[in-house]
Amino acid sequence: MQYLIQFQINIYAVLMLLVIFMITSMQMRIKFPSKKLLQLIILVNIASIITEPLTWVFDTQLYPAAFLINHVTNFLLVLLSPVLAGLLISYVDITLNNDQRRLRKRLYYQGPAILVFILLCINFFTPIYYWIEPELNLYQSGPLLWVNYVLILILYLYTYFLVLVNRNKQDLSRIHTLVVILSLPVIGMIIQTLDSRLNFSWTTISLGILVAYSFFETSPGEKDYLTGLYSRSSYDRYVHQLIDEHRDFQIMMIDLNGFKQINDVEGHHIGDYVLLEFSKILLQTFSREQMVARLAGDEFVIVIESAGSGQVQVEDIYSRCRRHMNPLMQQLQFSYGIEAYQDGVTFNELYIQVDKKMYTHKEELKRIQGP
């Protein structure tokens, strides 16, 4: 009970992080790099928050294995500091630049963590970070423990500089939010350095994660307001990611034929109904792993990463429309274009190619069916 009271803020932080992790897991149909990175940050932060109390609990304990556990927990706690700082900075970087290749080149800012790992290995033979007296199992700080704080501080200062450089490329509210996310762990680290009994170093990072999740990962701009499909901005972001990773994928673009007439004759509320029902059909046709987005109006786009030409899905869409209970949906016609990504093709070139195929199909249907 004493430990529960002493570390209640740690327990609360872990529970909050677990809730955020579960929510993002349930929502994450499309694995955007920022979301995957935020989940990794959550897991590392949970490990840190749990490890910190363990270093206190096992210190000076003399029962078997306590000495080993004391060593392991302190080793992890020192190492997790630069690891977590590097991941946080990676999150800020990808939020600013949306470039995963840039992060890979920078090893996700894990250079300081690699250096600390080497120093910790040396620490087993020559205590430079910390040592533990065998007789008392008592932790003692080493002469180079300050190196960790300096490395982390340099990382955060670099990130402040990164935000400053990119301030004109981003909305001001996004910049202010990123500054808050960075400032919280710095404030926590300073407070705990002044008084080690205040366990704010890791829990303030949890607050930063909550801010990041609330502002960046629950943005209403990710989904289309009417249909609940992904928005055009989400489509743009995801296809850029696939191109950066040199993944194989296809783009299918769909445009509903005669939709303006439905709006004019039946009314906009019926037009909205058709869009909603057609969106449901698209979601039923394509697996959860495929992105289905609404570009604008009655235009839709699907990012297909599975093998095949996409023609099977087109026939499935037609079949689902014909089986629909509403006569208007049964008569619905659409034009489509499918284009596979080829290495070296830009985002705009791919969009132009598939758009051209879709409108070629629309003209063919007009010639066959008449205006």
Coordinates of C-alpha atoms in Angstrom, one line a residue:
M1 CA 0.0 0.0 0.0
Q2 CA 2.9 2.3 0.8
Y3 CA 4.3 1.9 -2.8
L4 CA 0.8 2.5 -4.3
I5 CA 0.5 5.8 -2.5
Q6 CA 4.1 6.8 -3.3
F7 CA 3.9 6.0 -7.0
Q8 CA 0.2 6.7 -7.6
I9 CA 1.0 9.3 -10.2
N10 CA 3.0 6.6 -12.1
I11 CA 0.0 4.3 -11.9
Y12 CA -2.4 6.9 -13.2
A13 CA 0.0 7.8 -16.1
V14 CA 0.3 4.1 -17.1
L15 CA -3.5 3.6 -17.1
M16 CA -3.9 6.8 -19.2
L17 CA -1.3 5.6 -21.7
L18 CA -2.9 2.2 -22.0
V19 CA -6.2 3.8 -22.8
I20 CA -4.7 5.9 -25.5
F21 CA -2.8 2.9 -26.9
M22 CA -6.0 0.8 -27.1
I23 CA -8.0 3.7 -28.7
T24 CA -5.3 4.3 -31.4
S25 CA -5.1 0.5 -32.0
M26 CA -8.9 0.3 -32.6
Q27 CA -8.9 3.4 -34.8
M28 CA -5.8 2.6 -36.8
R29 CA -7.1 1.0 -40.0
I30 CA -4.4 2.7 -42.0
K31 CA -1.0 2.7 -40.3
F32 CA 0.3 6.2 -40.7
P33 CA 3.9 6.6 -39.5
S34 CA 3.0 9.2 -36.9
K35 CA 0.4 6.9 -35.3
K36 CA 2.8 4.0 -35.3
L37 CA 5.5 6.2 -33.8
L38 CA 3.1 7.5 -31.1
Q39 CA 2.3 4.0 -30.1
L40 CA 6.0 3.1 -29.8
I41 CA 6.5 6.2 -27.7
I42 CA 3.6 5.1 -25.5
L43 CA 5.1 1.6 -25.0
V44 CA 8.6 3.0 -24.2
N45 CA 7.1 5.6 -21.8
I46 CA 5.1 2.8 -20.0
A47 CA 8.3 0.8 -19.6
S48 CA 10.1 3.9 -18.2
I49 CA 7.3 4.7 -15.8
I50 CA 7.3 1.1 -14.5
T51 CA 11.1 0.8 -14.3
E52 CA 11.6 4.0 -12.3
P53 CA 9.7 2.9 -9.2
L54 CA 11.4 -0.5 -9.4
T55 CA 14.8 1.2 -9.0
W56 CA 13.6 2.6 -5.7
V57 CA 11.8 -0.6 -4.5
F58 CA 14.8 -2.9 -5.0
D59 CA 17.5 -0.5 -3.8
T60 CA 19.0 -1.7 -0.4
Q61 CA 17.0 -4.9 -0.6
L62 CA 19.1 -7.9 0.4
Y63 CA 17.1 -10.9 -0.6
P64 CA 18.3 -13.2 -3.5
A65 CA 18.2 -11.6 -7.0
A66 CA 17.6 -8.1 -5.6
F67 CA 21.2 -7.0 -6.5
L68 CA 20.7 -8.2 -10.2
I69 CA 17.3 -6.6 -10.5
N70 CA 18.7 -3.4 -9.1
H71 CA 21.4 -3.4 -11.8
V72 CA 19.0 -4.3 -14.6
T73 CA 16.4 -1.6 -13.7
N74 CA 19.0 1.1 -13.4
F75 CA 20.6 0.1 -16.7
L76 CA 17.2 0.3 -18.4
L77 CA 16.2 3.6 -16.8
V78 CA 19.4 5.3 -17.9
L79 CA 19.1 3.9 -21.5
L80 CA 15.4 4.6 -21.9
S81 CA 15.9 8.3 -21.4
P82 CA 17.7 9.0 -24.7
V83 CA 15.6 6.4 -26.5
L84 CA 12.4 8.1 -25.5
A85 CA 13.8 11.6 -26.2
G86 CA 14.9 10.4 -29.7
L87 CA 11.4 9.0 -30.4
L88 CA 9.7 12.1 -29.3
I89 CA 11.9 14.2 -31.6
S90 CA 11.2 11.8 -34.4
Y91 CA 7.4 12.4 -33.8
V92 CA 7.9 16.1 -34.0
D93 CA 10.1 15.8 -37.1
I94 CA 7.5 13.6 -39.0
T95 CA 4.7 15.9 -37.9
L96 CA 6.6 18.9 -39.5
N97 CA 8.0 17.2 -42.6
N98 CA 5.9 14.0 -43.2
D99 CA 9.0 12.3 -44.5
Q100 CA 9.8 8.8 -43.2
R101 CA 13.0 8.5 -45.3
R102 CA 14.4 11.6 -43.5
L103 CA 13.9 9.8 -40.1
R104 CA 15.5 6.6 -41.4
K105 CA 18.6 8.5 -42.4
R106 CA 18.7 10.0 -38.9
L107 CA 18.2 6.6 -37.3
Y108 CA 15.1 8.0 -35.6
Y109 CA 17.5 10.3 -33.6
Q110 CA 18.8 7.2 -31.7
G111 CA 22.5 8.2 -32.0
P112 CA 22.7 9.4 -28.4
A113 CA 20.9 6.2 -27.2
I114 CA 23.5 4.1 -29.0
L115 CA 26.3 6.1 -27.3
V116 CA 24.7 5.7 -23.9
F117 CA 24.3 2.0 -24.5
I118 CA 28.1 1.7 -25.1
L119 CA 28.8 3.8 -22.0
L120 CA 26.5 1.5 -20.0
C121 CA 28.4 -1.6 -21.2
I122 CA 31.6 0.1 -20.1
N123 CA 29.9 0.9 -16.8
F124 CA 29.9 -2.9 -15.9
F125 CA 33.7 -2.8 -15.7
T126 CA 34.4 0.8 -14.8
P127 CA 31.5 2.6 -12.9
I128 CA 31.1 5.9 -14.8
Y129 CA 27.3 6.2 -14.8
Y130 CA 26.5 4.5 -11.5
W131 CA 27.6 1.7 -9.2
I132 CA 25.8 -0.6 -6.7
E133 CA 27.5 -1.6 -3.5
P134 CA 27.2 -5.4 -3.3
E135 CA 27.1 -5.6 0.5
L136 CA 24.2 -3.1 0.9
N137 CA 22.8 -3.3 -2.6
L138 CA 22.9 0.5 -2.6
Y139 CA 22.8 2.6 -5.7
Q140 CA 25.4 5.4 -6.1
S141 CA 25.6 8.0 -8.9
G142 CA 28.7 7.9 -11.1
P143 CA 30.9 10.8 -12.3
L144 CA 29.5 10.8 -15.8
L145 CA 25.8 10.5 -15.1
W146 CA 25.4 14.2 -16.2
V147 CA 26.3 13.1 -19.8
N148 CA 22.8 11.6 -20.1
Y149 CA 21.2 15.0 -19.2
V150 CA 23.4 16.9 -21.5
L151 CA 22.7 14.5 -24.5
I152 CA 18.9 14.7 -23.9
L153 CA 19.1 18.5 -23.5
I154 CA 21.0 18.8 -26.8
L155 CA 18.3 16.7 -28.5
Y156 CA 15.5 18.9 -27.2
L157 CA 17.3 22.1 -28.1
Y158 CA 17.8 20.8 -31.6
T159 CA 14.1 20.0 -31.9
Y160 CA 13.2 23.5 -30.7
F161 CA 15.5 24.8 -33.5
L162 CA 13.7 22.4 -36.0
V163 CA 10.3 23.8 -35.0
L164 CA 11.6 27.3 -35.3
V165 CA 12.9 26.7 -38.8
N166 CA 9.6 25.2 -40.0
R167 CA 7.4 27.7 -38.2
N168 CA 6.3 29.4 -41.5
K169 CA 5.4 26.1 -43.1
Q170 CA 2.8 25.1 -40.5
D171 CA -0.3 26.5 -38.9
L172 CA 0.6 28.6 -35.8
S173 CA -1.6 26.4 -33.5
R174 CA 0.4 23.3 -34.6
I175 CA 3.7 25.0 -33.8
H176 CA 2.5 26.1 -30.4
T177 CA 1.3 22.5 -29.7
L178 CA 4.6 21.1 -30.7
V179 CA 6.4 23.5 -28.3
V180 CA 4.1 22.4 -25.5
I181 CA 4.9 18.7 -26.3
L182 CA 8.6 19.4 -26.1
S183 CA 8.5 21.7 -23.1
L184 CA 6.6 19.3 -20.8
P185 CA 9.4 16.6 -20.5
V186 CA 12.0 19.4 -20.2
I187 CA 10.1 20.9 -17.3
G188 CA 9.7 17.5 -15.7
M189 CA 13.4 16.7 -16.0
I190 CA 14.3 20.0 -14.4
I191 CA 11.9 19.5 -11.5
Q192 CA 13.1 16.0 -10.8
T193 CA 16.8 17.1 -11.1
L194 CA 16.1 19.7 -8.4
D195 CA 14.2 17.2 -6.2
S196 CA 14.6 13.4 -7.0
R197 CA 11.5 12.6 -4.8
L198 CA 9.2 14.3 -7.4
N199 CA 8.6 11.7 -10.1
F200 CA 7.8 14.1 -12.9
S201 CA 10.5 13.2 -15.5
W202 CA 8.5 10.4 -17.1
T203 CA 5.0 11.4 -16.2
T204 CA 5.3 14.8 -17.9
I205 CA 6.2 12.9 -21.1
S206 CA 2.8 11.1 -20.6
L207 CA 1.1 14.5 -20.6
G208 CA 3.0 15.4 -23.8
I209 CA 1.7 12.2 -25.4
L210 CA -1.9 13.1 -24.4
V211 CA -1.5 16.5 -26.0
A212 CA 0.0 14.9 -29.2
Y213 CA -2.9 12.4 -29.4
S214 CA -5.6 14.9 -28.7
F215 CA -4.3 17.5 -31.2
F216 CA -2.7 15.6 -34.0
E217 CA -4.1 12.0 -34.0
T218 CA -7.8 12.8 -33.4
S219 CA -8.0 15.6 -36.0
P220 CA -11.4 15.8 -37.7
G221 CA -9.6 16.5 -41.0
E222 CA -8.5 12.9 -41.2
K223 CA -12.1 11.7 -42.0
D224 CA -14.7 13.0 -44.4
Y225 CA -17.4 14.7 -42.5
L226 CA -20.3 13.2 -44.4
T227 CA -19.3 9.6 -45.3
G228 CA -16.8 8.8 -42.5
L229 CA -14.3 7.7 -45.2
Y230 CA -10.8 9.0 -45.2
S231 CA -10.5 12.6 -46.4
R232 CA -8.5 13.8 -49.4
S233 CA -5.7 15.1 -47.1
S234 CA -5.4 11.6 -45.5
Y235 CA -5.3 10.1 -49.0
D236 CA -2.5 12.5 -50.0
R237 CA -0.5 11.7 -46.9
Y238 CA -0.8 8.0 -47.2
V239 CA 0.1 7.8 -50.9
H240 CA 3.1 9.9 -50.3
Q241 CA 4.1 7.5 -47.5
L242 CA 3.7 4.5 -49.9
I243 CA 5.8 6.2 -52.6
D244 CA 8.5 7.0 -50.0
E245 CA 8.6 3.4 -49.0
H246 CA 8.7 2.1 -52.6
R247 CA 5.6 -0.1 -51.9
D248 CA 3.6 -1.8 -54.7
F249 CA 0.1 -0.4 -54.9
Q250 CA -2.7 0.6 -57.2
I251 CA -5.1 3.6 -57.3
M252 CA -8.7 3.2 -58.2
M253 CA -10.6 6.4 -58.8
I254 CA -14.4 6.3 -59.0
D255 CA -16.9 9.0 -60.1
L256 CA -20.7 8.5 -59.8
N257 CA -22.5 9.1 -63.1
G258 CA -25.6 11.3 -63.1
F259 CA -25.1 12.3 -59.5
K260 CA -25.9 16.0 -60.3
Q261 CA -29.3 14.9 -61.7
I262 CA -30.0 12.9 -58.5
N263 CA -29.3 16.1 -56.5
D264 CA -31.4 18.3 -58.8
V265 CA -34.4 15.9 -59.2
E266 CA -34.5 14.0 -55.8
G267 CA -33.0 16.7 -53.6
H268 CA -29.7 17.0 -51.7
H269 CA -30.8 14.9 -48.8
I270 CA -31.3 12.0 -51.2
G271 CA -27.9 12.8 -52.8
D272 CA -26.3 12.5 -49.4
Y273 CA -28.1 9.2 -48.8
V274 CA -26.6 7.9 -52.1
L275 CA -23.1 9.0 -51.1
L276 CA -23.5 7.3 -47.7
E277 CA -24.8 4.0 -49.1
F278 CA -22.2 3.9 -51.8
S279 CA -19.5 4.6 -49.2
K280 CA -20.8 1.6 -47.2
I281 CA -20.6 -0.6 -50.3
L282 CA -17.0 0.5 -50.9
L283 CA -16.1 -0.4 -47.3
Q284 CA -17.8 -3.8 -47.7
T285 CA -16.0 -4.5 -50.9
F286 CA -12.5 -3.6 -49.9
S287 CA -10.7 -5.1 -46.9
R288 CA -9.8 -3.2 -43.8
E289 CA -6.2 -2.9 -45.0
Q290 CA -7.2 -0.8 -48.1
M291 CA -7.7 3.0 -47.8
V292 CA -11.1 4.2 -49.1
A293 CA -11.3 7.9 -49.3
R294 CA -13.7 10.6 -50.6
L295 CA -11.9 13.1 -52.7
A296 CA -14.8 15.6 -53.2
G297 CA -18.4 15.5 -54.2
D298 CA -19.1 12.2 -55.8
E299 CA -15.5 11.2 -56.4
F300 CA -13.9 8.4 -54.5
V301 CA -10.4 6.9 -54.4
I302 CA -9.2 3.5 -53.1
V303 CA -5.6 2.6 -52.5
I304 CA -5.2 -1.1 -53.2
E305 CA -2.2 -2.9 -51.8
S306 CA -3.3 -6.4 -52.5
A307 CA -2.5 -8.4 -55.6
G308 CA -4.8 -8.3 -58.6
S309 CA -6.0 -5.9 -61.2
G310 CA -8.9 -4.4 -59.2
Q311 CA -11.5 -5.5 -61.8
V312 CA -12.8 -8.1 -59.4
Q313 CA -13.6 -5.4 -56.9
V314 CA -15.3 -3.3 -59.6
E315 CA -17.7 -6.2 -60.4
D316 CA -18.3 -6.7 -56.7
I317 CA -19.3 -3.0 -56.3
Y318 CA -21.8 -3.3 -59.2
S319 CA -23.2 -6.5 -57.7
R320 CA -23.7 -5.0 -54.3
C321 CA -25.4 -2.0 -55.9
R322 CA -27.8 -4.3 -57.8
R323 CA -28.7 -6.1 -54.6
H324 CA -29.4 -3.0 -52.7
M325 CA -32.9 -2.5 -51.3
N326 CA -33.2 1.0 -52.7
P327 CA -34.1 1.2 -56.5
L328 CA -32.0 4.4 -56.8
M329 CA -28.9 2.5 -55.7
Q330 CA -29.8 -0.5 -57.9
Q331 CA -29.7 1.8 -61.0
L332 CA -26.5 3.6 -59.9
Q333 CA -23.8 3.9 -62.5
F334 CA -20.2 4.9 -62.0
S335 CA -17.0 5.4 -64.0
Y336 CA -13.6 4.2 -62.8
G337 CA -9.9 4.2 -63.6
I338 CA -7.2 1.9 -62.2
E339 CA -3.5 2.7 -62.3
A340 CA -0.6 0.8 -60.7
Y341 CA 2.2 2.7 -59.2
Q342 CA 5.5 2.5 -61.1
D343 CA 8.8 3.3 -59.4
G344 CA 9.9 6.9 -60.2
V345 CA 6.4 8.2 -60.9
T346 CA 5.5 11.2 -58.8
F347 CA 2.4 11.6 -56.7
N348 CA 0.9 14.2 -59.2
E349 CA 1.8 12.1 -62.2
L350 CA 0.0 9.0 -60.7
Y351 CA -3.1 11.1 -59.9
I352 CA -3.2 12.5 -63.5
Q353 CA -2.8 9.0 -65.0
V354 CA -5.7 7.4 -63.0
D355 CA -7.9 10.5 -63.4
K356 CA -7.4 10.4 -67.2
K357 CA -8.4 6.7 -67.3
M358 CA -11.5 7.4 -65.2
Y359 CA -12.7 10.1 -67.6
T360 CA -11.8 7.9 -70.6
H361 CA -14.2 5.3 -69.2
K362 CA -16.8 7.9 -68.5
E363 CA -16.7 9.0 -72.2
E364 CA -17.0 5.4 -73.3
L365 CA -20.1 4.9 -71.2
K366 CA -21.6 8.0 -72.7
R367 CA -21.1 6.7 -76.2
I368 CA -22.6 3.3 -75.3
Q369 CA -25.5 4.5 -73.2
G370 CA -26.0 8.0 -74.6
P371 CA -26.0 11.2 -72.7

